[in-house]
Amino acid sequence: MRKTFFTPGPAQMYPGLQDHVQQAFEDYIPSISHRSKQFEHIHRHTVEALRAVMGFPLDFQVFFHSSATEIWERLLQNCVFLESFHFVNGAFSERFFDIACQLNLGPYKQEVSWGEGFNFLNEEVPATVEMLNFTHNETSTGVMTPVESVYSFKDSHPDAIITLDTVSSAPYVQVDWGKVDAVYFSVQKCFGLPAGLGVLILSSRAIQRSNIIADSGTSTGSYHSFQAQEAKALKHQTPETPNVLGIYLLGKVCEDLAEGGIGRLRWDTNGKAALMYDFFEKHDRFEPFVQDRSVRSRTVLVMDVAEGSHGLLSYLGEKGLILGDGYGKMKGQQIRIANFPAISMEQVEELLAAIQAFDKG
Ligand SMILES: *Cc1c(COP(=O)(O)O)cnc(C)c1O
């Protein structure tokens, strides 16, 4: 049976990915040495293709990790002596805060209920915090934080390193690179790739911060300290044997995304999201979990389902339409639908028609 994955990660594979995998095997990419010229070429190409899609300036570097979860730990180890500040409104932002606790740092958090956006009061965030952490799109709840609120902290907290989790919103999110120091994602969400690669786009200011910490005698980690990573990245290599196939495929998908046009991608994403919200708002059985329209995600849509989601999810599953269940404590009560670039308007229409049919049946 043909299946379409509307799950918010791992997700639907990007169209044409299978051909890129085939090509990679024909070119023996999985067997090449990560110290070869061929790998350096792949590394360079992927960084440039990603720059074309995300638009970051030349003084930002790209470091490859195993996941976004790893990136959380690396950011804390490299940019914070003691105080990080976390805006927590769901499971992923909470996990970042938890890791800061596990590393025995002294993190602060501002927390709001699941499904809500923040009322940002910059003056209430201590001036001493070293790193401010924002989750652009909270995948567990479907809340998308307006980037302007994030950028306003650049003026109120000029010394803090500002990080932005764009795991389930890049490359849809439009980043102002003058206002942030670290933007990161893992590839199994919006990029439609197999899991196992986390990408960190990092300002030179963040690397300098890490150098200050390392010079003071405090550990910034070992093989994935920013010092170790920068030394290799400048040579288009990585400290360890990396996910070479993943890095290669990311370059190919970025080429495809750039060719389609990033403006077009945002336009399409908005169009599919509007169609779905309109459908669900008019439908008795469903209600968008996020009440405030100004913070409703365009890339991960979360709906409350009257009478629970399990019957609907298994009905759709039998038709090959795989949706996300509610996250964590919301399991069984909600559906989560990924509106990622790999999902076409036609696939969205097919999904909505199947939901109509479920109600009639
Ligand atoms: C999935 C997700 C993560 C974690 O990504 P991993 O690749 O599993 O480490 C972090 N943040 C957000 C917003 C996510 O959706």
Short mmCIF file of C-alpha atoms and ligand atoms in Angstrom, two decimals:
data_model
loop_
_atom_site.label_atom_id
_atom_site.label_comp_id
_atom_site.label_asym_id
_atom_site.label_seq_id
_atom_site.Cartn_x
_atom_site.Cartn_y
_atom_site.Cartn_z
CA MET A 1 0.00 0.00 0.00
CA ARG A 2 1.20 3.49 -0.81
CA LYS A 3 1.64 5.53 2.36
CA THR A 4 1.83 9.26 2.97
CA PHE A 5 3.38 10.42 6.23
CA PHE A 6 1.85 13.56 7.69
CA THR A 7 3.80 12.84 10.88
CA PRO A 8 5.96 15.67 12.26
CA GLY A 9 9.19 13.69 12.23
CA PRO A 10 10.32 11.30 11.02
CA ALA A 11 8.21 12.52 8.17
CA GLN A 12 7.38 12.10 4.49
CA MET A 13 10.62 11.76 2.49
CA TYR A 14 11.34 14.61 0.10
CA PRO A 15 10.15 13.84 -3.46
CA GLY A 16 12.98 12.49 -5.59
CA LEU A 17 15.07 11.47 -2.58
CA GLN A 18 15.13 7.86 -3.70
CA ASP A 19 16.92 8.90 -6.91
CA HIS A 20 19.53 10.77 -4.88
CA VAL A 21 20.09 7.68 -2.71
CA GLN A 22 20.44 5.56 -5.84
CA GLN A 23 22.97 8.02 -7.27
CA ALA A 24 24.90 8.06 -3.99
CA PHE A 25 25.27 4.28 -4.12
CA GLU A 26 26.30 4.37 -7.79
CA ASP A 27 28.99 6.86 -6.82
CA TYR A 28 30.05 4.76 -3.75
CA ILE A 29 29.41 7.71 -1.40
CA PRO A 30 28.75 5.50 1.68
CA SER A 31 32.21 3.91 1.31
CA ILE A 32 34.43 6.95 0.74
CA SER A 33 36.84 8.17 3.39
CA HIS A 34 35.80 11.20 5.39
CA ARG A 35 39.38 12.43 4.99
CA SER A 36 39.22 12.32 1.18
CA LYS A 37 39.00 15.23 -1.26
CA GLN A 38 35.70 13.76 -2.39
CA PHE A 39 34.22 14.16 1.07
CA GLU A 40 35.57 17.70 1.37
CA HIS A 41 33.81 18.49 -1.88
CA ILE A 42 30.50 17.04 -0.55
CA HIS A 43 30.88 18.99 2.72
CA ARG A 44 31.55 22.24 0.88
CA HIS A 45 28.66 21.66 -1.53
CA THR A 46 26.17 20.92 1.26
CA VAL A 47 27.17 24.02 3.24
CA GLU A 48 26.81 26.18 0.12
CA ALA A 49 23.47 24.64 -0.87
CA LEU A 50 22.21 25.15 2.68
CA ARG A 51 23.39 28.77 2.57
CA ALA A 52 21.40 29.26 -0.64
CA VAL A 53 18.27 27.98 1.12
CA MET A 54 18.68 29.56 4.57
CA GLY A 55 20.51 32.74 3.54
CA PHE A 56 23.09 32.89 6.35
CA PRO A 57 26.13 35.17 5.93
CA LEU A 58 29.66 33.92 5.23
CA ASP A 59 30.81 34.43 8.83
CA PHE A 60 28.34 31.80 10.05
CA GLN A 61 29.67 28.26 10.20
CA VAL A 62 27.85 24.98 9.80
CA PHE A 63 28.58 22.15 12.27
CA PHE A 64 27.12 18.67 11.78
CA HIS A 65 25.84 16.70 14.77
CA SER A 66 23.87 13.52 15.30
CA SER A 67 20.60 15.25 16.23
CA ALA A 68 19.06 18.44 17.58
CA THR A 69 19.20 16.84 21.02
CA GLU A 70 22.98 16.68 20.74
CA ILE A 71 23.04 20.34 19.66
CA TRP A 72 21.24 21.35 22.88
CA GLU A 73 24.04 19.81 24.93
CA ARG A 74 26.78 21.32 22.75
CA LEU A 75 25.29 24.83 22.95
CA LEU A 76 25.15 24.63 26.74
CA GLN A 77 28.67 23.27 27.04
CA ASN A 78 30.12 25.86 24.69
CA CYS A 79 28.25 29.09 25.39
CA VAL A 80 27.33 29.02 29.09
CA PHE A 81 29.37 29.16 32.29
CA LEU A 82 26.26 29.11 34.46
CA GLU A 83 23.12 30.93 33.35
CA SER A 84 21.00 30.00 30.35
CA PHE A 85 17.41 31.16 29.95
CA HIS A 86 14.71 28.99 28.39
CA PHE A 87 11.28 29.89 27.07
CA VAL A 88 9.31 26.72 27.72
CA ASN A 89 5.92 26.00 26.14
CA GLY A 90 6.01 22.30 25.33
CA ALA A 91 7.99 19.07 25.41
CA PHE A 92 10.95 20.11 23.26
CA SER A 93 11.67 23.46 24.90
CA GLU A 94 11.34 21.66 28.27
CA ARG A 95 13.88 19.03 27.24
CA PHE A 96 16.47 21.71 26.45
CA PHE A 97 15.92 23.17 29.93
CA ASP A 98 16.23 19.68 31.48
CA ILE A 99 19.58 19.13 29.79
CA ALA A 100 20.87 22.39 31.31
CA CYS A 101 19.84 21.01 34.74
CA GLN A 102 21.53 17.67 34.03
CA LEU A 103 24.75 19.51 33.17
CA ASN A 104 24.57 21.18 36.62
CA LEU A 105 24.15 24.63 35.13
CA GLY A 106 21.79 27.16 36.71
CA PRO A 107 19.11 27.62 34.06
CA TYR A 108 16.11 29.92 34.32
CA LYS A 109 12.84 29.34 32.56
CA GLN A 110 9.71 31.25 31.69
CA GLU A 111 6.95 28.75 31.22
CA VAL A 112 3.46 28.96 29.73
CA SER A 113 0.81 26.27 29.32
CA TRP A 114 0.82 23.95 26.33
CA GLY A 115 -0.93 25.57 23.37
CA GLU A 116 -0.09 29.12 24.43
CA GLY A 117 2.36 31.68 23.15
CA PHE A 118 4.52 33.90 25.36
CA ASN A 119 3.92 37.37 26.59
CA PHE A 120 7.54 38.43 26.20
CA LEU A 121 8.63 40.86 28.90
CA ASN A 122 12.27 41.44 28.02
CA GLU A 123 12.91 43.50 31.14
CA GLU A 124 12.03 40.52 33.36
CA VAL A 125 14.81 38.39 31.88
CA PRO A 126 17.97 38.93 34.00
CA ALA A 127 20.60 41.04 32.25
CA THR A 128 23.25 38.51 33.33
CA VAL A 129 21.98 35.55 31.30
CA GLU A 130 24.59 34.20 28.92
CA MET A 131 22.32 32.40 26.50
CA LEU A 132 18.65 32.91 25.56
CA ASN A 133 16.87 29.93 24.01
CA PHE A 134 13.80 30.11 21.81
CA THR A 135 11.86 27.34 20.12
CA HIS A 136 10.48 28.81 16.92
CA ASN A 137 7.99 26.00 16.41
CA GLU A 138 7.02 23.84 19.41
CA THR A 139 6.30 20.56 17.63
CA SER A 140 4.48 19.09 20.63
CA THR A 141 1.82 21.83 20.72
CA GLY A 142 1.73 23.58 17.33
CA VAL A 143 2.70 27.01 18.69
CA MET A 144 4.87 29.13 16.39
CA THR A 145 6.63 32.03 18.10
CA PRO A 146 6.76 35.25 16.04
CA VAL A 147 10.42 35.82 15.15
CA GLU A 148 10.16 39.57 15.82
CA SER A 149 9.77 38.79 19.54
CA VAL A 150 12.96 36.75 19.43
CA TYR A 151 14.83 39.49 17.59
CA SER A 152 13.80 42.11 20.14
CA PHE A 153 16.11 40.41 22.67
CA LYS A 154 19.12 41.37 20.58
CA ASP A 155 18.57 44.97 21.73
CA SER A 156 17.50 44.22 25.31
CA HIS A 157 20.22 41.59 25.93
CA PRO A 158 23.11 42.48 23.61
CA ASP A 159 25.63 40.25 25.42
CA ALA A 160 23.54 37.08 25.39
CA ILE A 161 23.96 34.36 22.80
CA ILE A 162 20.55 33.94 21.14
CA THR A 163 19.60 30.46 19.95
CA LEU A 164 16.63 29.49 17.79
CA ASP A 165 15.33 25.93 17.48
CA THR A 166 13.95 25.68 13.94
CA VAL A 167 13.76 21.88 13.89
CA SER A 168 10.18 21.79 12.61
CA SER A 169 10.15 25.11 10.76
CA ALA A 170 13.38 25.52 8.75
CA PRO A 171 13.57 26.41 5.89
CA TYR A 172 10.07 27.96 6.09
CA VAL A 173 11.20 30.34 8.85
CA GLN A 174 12.75 33.57 7.61
CA VAL A 175 15.79 34.24 9.78
CA ASP A 176 17.30 37.70 10.37
CA TRP A 177 20.91 36.63 10.83
CA GLY A 178 21.88 39.91 12.47
CA LYS A 179 19.66 39.04 15.45
CA VAL A 180 20.60 35.44 16.29
CA ASP A 181 23.75 33.43 17.01
CA ALA A 182 22.68 29.82 16.63
CA VAL A 183 19.97 28.36 14.42
CA TYR A 184 19.57 24.60 14.26
CA PHE A 185 17.45 21.76 12.98
CA SER A 186 17.53 18.02 12.46
CA VAL A 187 16.87 16.72 8.97
CA GLN A 188 14.01 14.26 9.59
CA LYS A 189 11.42 17.03 9.89
CA CYS A 190 11.00 19.74 7.25
CA PHE A 191 13.88 18.59 5.05
CA GLY A 192 12.26 15.20 4.46
CA LEU A 193 15.42 13.13 5.05
CA PRO A 194 16.16 10.04 7.14
CA ALA A 195 17.01 10.85 10.78
CA GLY A 196 20.58 10.93 12.05
CA LEU A 197 21.85 14.41 11.25
CA GLY A 198 21.56 17.62 13.27
CA VAL A 199 22.69 20.88 11.68
CA LEU A 200 23.92 23.88 13.68
CA ILE A 201 24.44 27.22 11.94
CA LEU A 202 26.60 29.28 14.25
CA SER A 203 27.81 32.91 14.39
CA SER A 204 31.46 33.79 14.94
CA ARG A 205 30.33 35.51 18.15
CA ALA A 206 29.10 32.17 19.53
CA ILE A 207 32.41 30.54 18.64
CA GLN A 208 34.30 33.38 20.36
CA ARG A 209 32.15 32.83 23.47
CA SER A 210 33.11 29.18 23.42
CA ASN A 211 36.79 30.12 23.09
CA ILE A 212 36.55 32.32 26.20
CA ILE A 213 35.09 29.41 28.16
CA ALA A 214 37.73 26.99 26.88
CA ASP A 215 40.57 29.47 27.62
CA SER A 216 39.32 29.85 31.19
CA GLY A 217 40.00 26.16 31.77
CA THR A 218 36.34 25.09 31.75
CA SER A 219 35.61 22.13 29.49
CA THR A 220 33.64 22.80 26.32
CA GLY A 221 33.49 19.08 25.53
CA SER A 222 35.83 16.87 23.55
CA TYR A 223 35.43 15.90 19.88
CA HIS A 224 32.40 18.17 19.39
CA SER A 225 33.64 21.24 21.26
CA PHE A 226 33.25 24.25 18.98
CA GLN A 227 37.07 24.51 18.86
CA ALA A 228 37.40 20.93 17.58
CA GLN A 229 34.55 21.41 15.12
CA GLU A 230 35.77 24.74 13.78
CA ALA A 231 39.28 23.41 13.19
CA LYS A 232 37.86 20.66 10.97
CA ALA A 233 35.03 22.67 9.37
CA LEU A 234 37.55 25.17 8.01
CA LYS A 235 39.04 22.22 6.10
CA HIS A 236 35.57 20.95 5.08
CA GLN A 237 35.88 18.00 7.38
CA THR A 238 34.42 16.83 10.70
CA PRO A 239 36.25 15.59 13.83
CA GLU A 240 34.62 12.14 13.71
CA THR A 241 33.44 9.86 10.91
CA PRO A 242 30.19 11.68 10.20
CA ASN A 243 26.90 10.71 8.59
CA VAL A 244 28.42 11.10 5.13
CA LEU A 245 25.33 9.88 3.29
CA GLY A 246 23.13 12.23 5.33
CA ILE A 247 25.36 15.21 4.59
CA TYR A 248 25.37 14.30 0.88
CA LEU A 249 21.57 13.93 0.75
CA LEU A 250 21.01 17.21 2.61
CA GLY A 251 23.03 18.95 -0.10
CA LYS A 252 20.90 17.37 -2.80
CA VAL A 253 17.59 18.25 -1.13
CA CYS A 254 18.80 21.84 -0.54
CA GLU A 255 19.61 22.08 -4.25
CA ASP A 256 16.08 20.92 -5.04
CA LEU A 257 14.55 23.33 -2.51
CA ALA A 258 16.56 26.27 -3.87
CA GLU A 259 15.54 25.40 -7.42
CA GLY A 260 11.85 25.39 -6.46
CA GLY A 261 12.39 28.80 -4.83
CA ILE A 262 12.18 29.51 -1.14
CA GLY A 263 9.52 32.20 -1.63
CA ARG A 264 7.41 29.65 -3.44
CA LEU A 265 7.95 27.17 -0.59
CA ARG A 266 6.67 29.69 1.97
CA TRP A 267 3.71 30.58 -0.25
CA ASP A 268 2.79 26.90 -0.69
CA THR A 269 3.19 26.22 3.04
CA ASN A 270 0.87 29.12 3.91
CA GLY A 271 -1.67 27.97 1.33
CA LYS A 272 -1.79 24.38 2.60
CA ALA A 273 -1.98 25.55 6.22
CA ALA A 274 -4.84 27.98 5.47
CA LEU A 275 -6.80 25.25 3.69
CA MET A 276 -6.39 22.86 6.63
CA TYR A 277 -7.20 25.38 9.39
CA ASP A 278 -10.26 26.48 7.46
CA PHE A 279 -11.42 22.88 7.10
CA PHE A 280 -10.89 21.99 10.75
CA GLU A 281 -12.40 25.21 12.13
CA LYS A 282 -15.63 24.57 10.24
CA HIS A 283 -15.74 20.95 11.32
CA ASP A 284 -17.70 20.04 14.47
CA ARG A 285 -15.39 17.25 15.50
CA PHE A 286 -12.20 19.35 15.50
CA GLU A 287 -10.85 22.45 17.12
CA PRO A 288 -7.39 23.95 16.67
CA PHE A 289 -5.51 23.39 19.95
CA VAL A 290 -3.85 26.81 19.65
CA GLN A 291 -6.57 29.40 20.25
CA ASP A 292 -4.52 32.50 19.44
CA ARG A 293 -4.33 32.67 15.64
CA SER A 294 -1.20 34.85 15.73
CA VAL A 295 0.88 31.98 17.15
CA ARG A 296 -0.66 29.08 15.23
CA SER A 297 1.99 27.05 13.49
CA ARG A 298 2.03 26.87 9.71
CA THR A 299 4.22 23.76 9.68
CA VAL A 300 2.76 21.56 12.44
CA LEU A 301 -1.01 21.73 12.90
CA VAL A 302 -2.47 20.38 16.14
CA MET A 303 -6.19 19.72 16.48
CA ASP A 304 -8.24 18.65 19.46
CA VAL A 305 -10.52 15.80 18.45
CA ALA A 306 -13.88 15.39 20.17
CA GLU A 307 -14.36 11.71 21.20
CA GLY A 308 -10.58 11.15 20.90
CA SER A 309 -8.20 10.63 17.99
CA HIS A 310 -7.54 6.88 17.97
CA GLY A 311 -10.51 5.82 15.82
CA LEU A 312 -9.71 8.46 13.22
CA LEU A 313 -5.98 7.73 13.24
CA SER A 314 -6.50 4.01 12.63
CA TYR A 315 -9.14 4.64 9.93
CA LEU A 316 -6.73 6.95 8.07
CA GLY A 317 -3.86 4.55 8.68
CA GLU A 318 -5.74 1.81 6.86
CA LYS A 319 -5.93 4.16 3.88
CA GLY A 320 -2.15 4.78 4.05
CA LEU A 321 -2.53 8.26 5.54
CA ILE A 322 -0.28 8.36 8.60
CA LEU A 323 -0.84 11.28 11.01
CA GLY A 324 0.78 12.20 14.29
CA ASP A 325 -1.03 11.46 17.53
CA GLY A 326 -1.15 14.05 20.30
CA TYR A 327 2.27 14.43 21.92
CA GLY A 328 2.95 12.97 25.38
CA LYS A 329 0.12 13.83 27.73
CA MET A 330 -2.12 14.76 24.75
CA LYS A 331 -1.93 11.29 23.23
CA GLY A 332 -5.33 10.00 22.14
CA GLN A 333 -6.92 13.46 22.32
CA GLN A 334 -5.35 15.22 19.37
CA ILE A 335 -4.00 14.80 15.87
CA ARG A 336 -0.80 16.49 14.69
CA ILE A 337 -0.34 17.10 10.97
CA ALA A 338 3.02 18.02 9.49
CA ASN A 339 2.72 20.59 6.72
CA PHE A 340 6.27 20.12 5.48
CA PRO A 341 7.62 20.88 1.98
CA ALA A 342 7.50 17.17 1.03
CA ILE A 343 3.68 17.23 1.33
CA SER A 344 1.88 18.57 -1.75
CA MET A 345 -1.43 20.41 -1.96
CA GLU A 346 -2.89 17.32 -3.64
CA GLN A 347 -1.88 15.17 -0.67
CA VAL A 348 -3.48 17.64 1.72
CA GLU A 349 -6.70 17.53 -0.33
CA GLU A 350 -6.61 13.73 -0.29
CA LEU A 351 -6.27 13.78 3.50
CA LEU A 352 -9.16 16.19 4.01
CA ALA A 353 -11.38 14.14 1.68
CA ALA A 354 -10.56 11.00 3.70
CA ILE A 355 -11.48 12.78 6.94
CA GLN A 356 -14.82 13.81 5.36
CA ALA A 357 -15.41 10.19 4.35
CA PHE A 358 -14.68 9.00 7.90
CA ASP A 359 -17.51 11.17 9.17
CA LYS A 360 -19.96 9.94 6.57
CA GLY A 361 -18.99 6.29 7.10
C1 LIG B 1 12.13 16.80 16.94
C2 LIG B 1 12.52 18.02 17.64
C3 LIG B 1 13.71 18.12 18.38
C4 LIG B 1 14.63 16.94 18.61
O1 LIG B 1 15.17 16.49 17.42
P1 LIG B 1 16.08 15.15 17.45
O2 LIG B 1 16.56 15.07 16.05
O3 LIG B 1 15.15 14.04 17.85
O4 LIG B 1 17.13 15.36 18.44
C5 LIG B 1 14.03 19.33 18.95
N1 LIG B 1 13.23 20.40 18.83
C6 LIG B 1 12.07 20.35 18.15
C7 LIG B 1 11.23 21.58 18.06
C8 LIG B 1 11.68 19.17 17.53
O5 LIG B 1 10.55 19.12 16.83
#
